[in-house]
PDB file of C-alpha atoms in Angstrom:
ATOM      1  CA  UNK A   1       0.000   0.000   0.000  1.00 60.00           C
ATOM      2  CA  UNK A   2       1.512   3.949  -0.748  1.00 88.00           C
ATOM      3  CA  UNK A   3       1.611   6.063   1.630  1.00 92.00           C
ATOM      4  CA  UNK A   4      -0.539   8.490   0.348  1.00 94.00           C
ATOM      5  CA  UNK A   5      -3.994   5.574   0.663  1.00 96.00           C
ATOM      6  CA  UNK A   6      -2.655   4.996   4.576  1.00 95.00           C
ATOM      7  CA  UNK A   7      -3.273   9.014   5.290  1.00 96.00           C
ATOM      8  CA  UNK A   8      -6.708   7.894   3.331  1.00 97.00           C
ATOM      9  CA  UNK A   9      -7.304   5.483   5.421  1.00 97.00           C
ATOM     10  CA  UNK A  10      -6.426   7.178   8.756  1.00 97.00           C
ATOM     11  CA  UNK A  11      -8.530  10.578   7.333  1.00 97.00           C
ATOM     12  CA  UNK A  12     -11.736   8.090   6.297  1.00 98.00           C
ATOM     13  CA  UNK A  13     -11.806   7.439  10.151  1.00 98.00           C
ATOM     14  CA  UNK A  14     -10.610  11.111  11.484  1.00 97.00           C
ATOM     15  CA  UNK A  15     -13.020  13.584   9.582  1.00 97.00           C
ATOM     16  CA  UNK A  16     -16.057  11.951  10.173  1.00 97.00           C
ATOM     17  CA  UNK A  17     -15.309  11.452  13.957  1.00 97.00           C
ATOM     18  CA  UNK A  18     -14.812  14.988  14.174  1.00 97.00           C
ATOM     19  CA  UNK A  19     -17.719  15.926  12.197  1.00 96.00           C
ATOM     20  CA  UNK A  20     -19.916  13.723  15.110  1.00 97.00           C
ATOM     21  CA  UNK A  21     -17.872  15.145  17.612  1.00 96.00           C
ATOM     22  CA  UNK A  22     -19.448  18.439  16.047  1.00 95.00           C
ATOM     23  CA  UNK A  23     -22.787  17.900  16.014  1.00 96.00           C
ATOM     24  CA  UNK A  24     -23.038  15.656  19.028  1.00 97.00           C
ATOM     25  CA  UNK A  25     -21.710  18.898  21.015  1.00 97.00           C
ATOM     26  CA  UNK A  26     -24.270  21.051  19.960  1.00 94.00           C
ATOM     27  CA  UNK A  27     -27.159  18.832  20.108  1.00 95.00           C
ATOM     28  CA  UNK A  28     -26.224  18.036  23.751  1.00 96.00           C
ATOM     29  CA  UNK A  29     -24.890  20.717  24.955  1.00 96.00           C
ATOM     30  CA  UNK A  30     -26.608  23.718  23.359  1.00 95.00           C
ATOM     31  CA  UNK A  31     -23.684  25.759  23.637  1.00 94.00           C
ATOM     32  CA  UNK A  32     -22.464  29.305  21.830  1.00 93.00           C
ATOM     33  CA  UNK A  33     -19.141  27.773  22.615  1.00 96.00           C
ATOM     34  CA  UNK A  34     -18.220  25.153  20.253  1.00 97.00           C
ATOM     35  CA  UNK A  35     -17.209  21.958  22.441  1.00 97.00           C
ATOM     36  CA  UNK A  36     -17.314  19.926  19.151  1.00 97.00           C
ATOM     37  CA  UNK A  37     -13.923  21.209  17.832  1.00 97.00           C
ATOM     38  CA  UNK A  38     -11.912  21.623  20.797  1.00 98.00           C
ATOM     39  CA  UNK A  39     -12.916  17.998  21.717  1.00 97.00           C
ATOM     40  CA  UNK A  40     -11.699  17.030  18.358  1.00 97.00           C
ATOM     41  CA  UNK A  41      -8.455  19.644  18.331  1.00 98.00           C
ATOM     42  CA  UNK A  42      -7.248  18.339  22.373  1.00 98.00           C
ATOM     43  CA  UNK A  43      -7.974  14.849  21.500  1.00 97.00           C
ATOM     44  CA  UNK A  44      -5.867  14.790  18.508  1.00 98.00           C
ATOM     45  CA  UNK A  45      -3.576  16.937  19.882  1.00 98.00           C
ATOM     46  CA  UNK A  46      -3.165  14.516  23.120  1.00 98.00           C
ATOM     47  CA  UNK A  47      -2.634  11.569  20.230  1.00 97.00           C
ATOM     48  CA  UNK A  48      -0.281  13.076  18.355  1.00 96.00           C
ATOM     49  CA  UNK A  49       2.336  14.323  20.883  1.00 97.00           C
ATOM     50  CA  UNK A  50       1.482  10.383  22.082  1.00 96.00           C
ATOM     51  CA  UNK A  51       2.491   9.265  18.534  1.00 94.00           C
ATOM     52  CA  UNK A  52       5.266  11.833  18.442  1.00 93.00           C
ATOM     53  CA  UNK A  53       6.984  10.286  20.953  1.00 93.00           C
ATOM     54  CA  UNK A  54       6.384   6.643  20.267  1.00 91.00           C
ATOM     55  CA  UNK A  55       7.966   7.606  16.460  1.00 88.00           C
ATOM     56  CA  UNK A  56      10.942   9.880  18.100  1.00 84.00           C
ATOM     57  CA  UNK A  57      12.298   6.533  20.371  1.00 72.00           C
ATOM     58  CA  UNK A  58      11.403   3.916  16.974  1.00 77.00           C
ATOM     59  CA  UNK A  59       8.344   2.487  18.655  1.00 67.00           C
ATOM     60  CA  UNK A  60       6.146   3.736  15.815  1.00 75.00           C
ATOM     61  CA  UNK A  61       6.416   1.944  12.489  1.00 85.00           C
ATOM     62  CA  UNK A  62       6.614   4.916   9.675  1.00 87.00           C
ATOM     63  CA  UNK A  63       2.824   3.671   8.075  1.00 89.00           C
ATOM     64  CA  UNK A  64       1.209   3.249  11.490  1.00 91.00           C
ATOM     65  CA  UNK A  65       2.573   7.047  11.957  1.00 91.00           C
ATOM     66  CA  UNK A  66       1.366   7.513   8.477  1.00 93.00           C
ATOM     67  CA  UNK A  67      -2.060   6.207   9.697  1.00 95.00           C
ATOM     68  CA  UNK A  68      -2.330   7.858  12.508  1.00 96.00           C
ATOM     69  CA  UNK A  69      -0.724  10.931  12.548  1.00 95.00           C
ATOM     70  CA  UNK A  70      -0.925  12.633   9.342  1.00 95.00           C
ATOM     71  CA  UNK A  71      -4.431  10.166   8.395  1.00 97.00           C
ATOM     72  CA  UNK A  72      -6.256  10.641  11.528  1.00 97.00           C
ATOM     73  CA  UNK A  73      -5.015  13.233  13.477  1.00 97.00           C
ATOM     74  CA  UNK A  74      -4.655  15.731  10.453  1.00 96.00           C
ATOM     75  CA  UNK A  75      -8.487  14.709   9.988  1.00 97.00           C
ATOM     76  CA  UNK A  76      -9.677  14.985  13.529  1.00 97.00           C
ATOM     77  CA  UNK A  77      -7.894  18.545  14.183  1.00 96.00           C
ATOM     78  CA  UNK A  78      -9.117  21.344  12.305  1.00 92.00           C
ATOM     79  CA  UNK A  79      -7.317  24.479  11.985  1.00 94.00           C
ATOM     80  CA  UNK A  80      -9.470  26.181   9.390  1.00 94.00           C
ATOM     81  CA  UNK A  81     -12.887  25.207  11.293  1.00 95.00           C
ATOM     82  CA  UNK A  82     -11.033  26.766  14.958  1.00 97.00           C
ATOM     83  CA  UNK A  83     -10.522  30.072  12.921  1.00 97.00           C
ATOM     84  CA  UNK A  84     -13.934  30.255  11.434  1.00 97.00           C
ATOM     85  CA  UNK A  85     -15.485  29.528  15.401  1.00 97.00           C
ATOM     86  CA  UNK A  86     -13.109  32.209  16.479  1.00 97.00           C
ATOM     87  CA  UNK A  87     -14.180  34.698  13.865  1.00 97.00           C
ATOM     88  CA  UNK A  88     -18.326  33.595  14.143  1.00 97.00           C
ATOM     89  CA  UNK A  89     -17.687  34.139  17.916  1.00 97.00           C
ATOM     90  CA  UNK A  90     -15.645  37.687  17.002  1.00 98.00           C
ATOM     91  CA  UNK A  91     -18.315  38.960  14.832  1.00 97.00           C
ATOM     92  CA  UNK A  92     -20.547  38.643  17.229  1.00 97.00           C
ATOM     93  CA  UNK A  93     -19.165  40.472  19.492  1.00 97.00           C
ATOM     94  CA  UNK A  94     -18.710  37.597  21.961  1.00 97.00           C
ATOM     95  CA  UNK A  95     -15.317  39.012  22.741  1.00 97.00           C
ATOM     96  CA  UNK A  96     -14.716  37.414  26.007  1.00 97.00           C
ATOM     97  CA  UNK A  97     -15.833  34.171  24.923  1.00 97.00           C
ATOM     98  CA  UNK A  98     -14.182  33.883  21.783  1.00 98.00           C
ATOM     99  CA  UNK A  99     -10.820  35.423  23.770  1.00 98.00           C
ATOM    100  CA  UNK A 100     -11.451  31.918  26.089  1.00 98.00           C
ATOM    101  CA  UNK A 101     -12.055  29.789  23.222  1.00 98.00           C
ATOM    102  CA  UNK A 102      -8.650  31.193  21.956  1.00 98.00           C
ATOM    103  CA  UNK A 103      -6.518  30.593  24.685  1.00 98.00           C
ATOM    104  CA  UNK A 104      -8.440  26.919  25.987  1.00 98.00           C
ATOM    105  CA  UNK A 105      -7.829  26.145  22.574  1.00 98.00           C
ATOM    106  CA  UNK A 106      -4.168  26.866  22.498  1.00 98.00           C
ATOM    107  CA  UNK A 107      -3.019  26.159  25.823  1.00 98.00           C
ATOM    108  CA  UNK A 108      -5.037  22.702  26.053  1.00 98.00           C
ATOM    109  CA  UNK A 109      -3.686  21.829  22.725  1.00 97.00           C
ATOM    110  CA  UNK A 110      -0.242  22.378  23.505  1.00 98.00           C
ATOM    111  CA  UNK A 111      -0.328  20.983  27.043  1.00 98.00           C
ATOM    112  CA  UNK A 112      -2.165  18.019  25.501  1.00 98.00           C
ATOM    113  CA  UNK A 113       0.723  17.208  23.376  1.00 98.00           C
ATOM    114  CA  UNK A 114       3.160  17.258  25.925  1.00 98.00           C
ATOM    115  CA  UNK A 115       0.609  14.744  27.971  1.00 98.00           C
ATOM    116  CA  UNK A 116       0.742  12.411  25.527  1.00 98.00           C
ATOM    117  CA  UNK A 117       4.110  12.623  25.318  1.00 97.00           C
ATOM    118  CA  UNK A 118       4.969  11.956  28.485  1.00 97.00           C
ATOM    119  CA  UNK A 119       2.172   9.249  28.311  1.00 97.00           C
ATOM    120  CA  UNK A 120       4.271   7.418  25.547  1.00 94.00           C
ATOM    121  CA  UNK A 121       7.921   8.187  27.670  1.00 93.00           C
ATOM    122  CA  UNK A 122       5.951   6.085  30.272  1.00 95.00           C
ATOM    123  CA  UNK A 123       4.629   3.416  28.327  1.00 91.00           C
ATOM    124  CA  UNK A 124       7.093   2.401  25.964  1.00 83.00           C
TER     125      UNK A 124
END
């Protein structure tokens, strides 16, 4: 198999998890703030410093970081729908809670990373 149908693979699982994730949040949670994408952005973000660190000390074959990483992380993280939120929430002059969004986003996303990181120094 190329790499390129293992990202496939990992993004056929990703995209539409995150896409639930979405819509699960607001029908549950009836929210302004949207718990749908930072679910998806930590969680990946928690997996992928996880896989980071499993690949760094040669735990990680390259297609099962293939897989997971660029397939189903890339999938289940979404820049591009985090910026439109941020801008919806901006524009609507929800300036405090879009100024939280930003920074939960970031810092839990970053701090995630490092968990799973540590996770995978532990484990392996």
């Amino acid at each position: 198999m190329t790499d390129w149908l293992l990202v496939i693979a990992g993004a056929l699982v990703g995209a539409p998890l995150r896409y639930c994730l979405g819509v699960d949040a607001k029908f549950r949670l009836h929210s302004v703030f949207p718990w749908g994408t930072f679910a998806a952005n930590a969680g990946a973000s928690l997996l992928l410093g996880f896989i980071a660190e499993a690949a760094a000390d040669g735990d990680l074959g390259a297609r099962l970081h293939l897989l997971l990483a660029a397939g189903f992380c890339g999938a289940l993280s979404t820049w591009s729908t985090f910026s439109y939120e941020l801008l919806t929430l901006t524009s609507a002059r929800r300036l405090t809670l879009a100024a939280g969004y930003l920074l939960l986003t970031v810092c839990a996303g970053v701090g995630l990373s490092f968990a799973g990181a540590a996770v995978a120094r532990a484990a392996f």
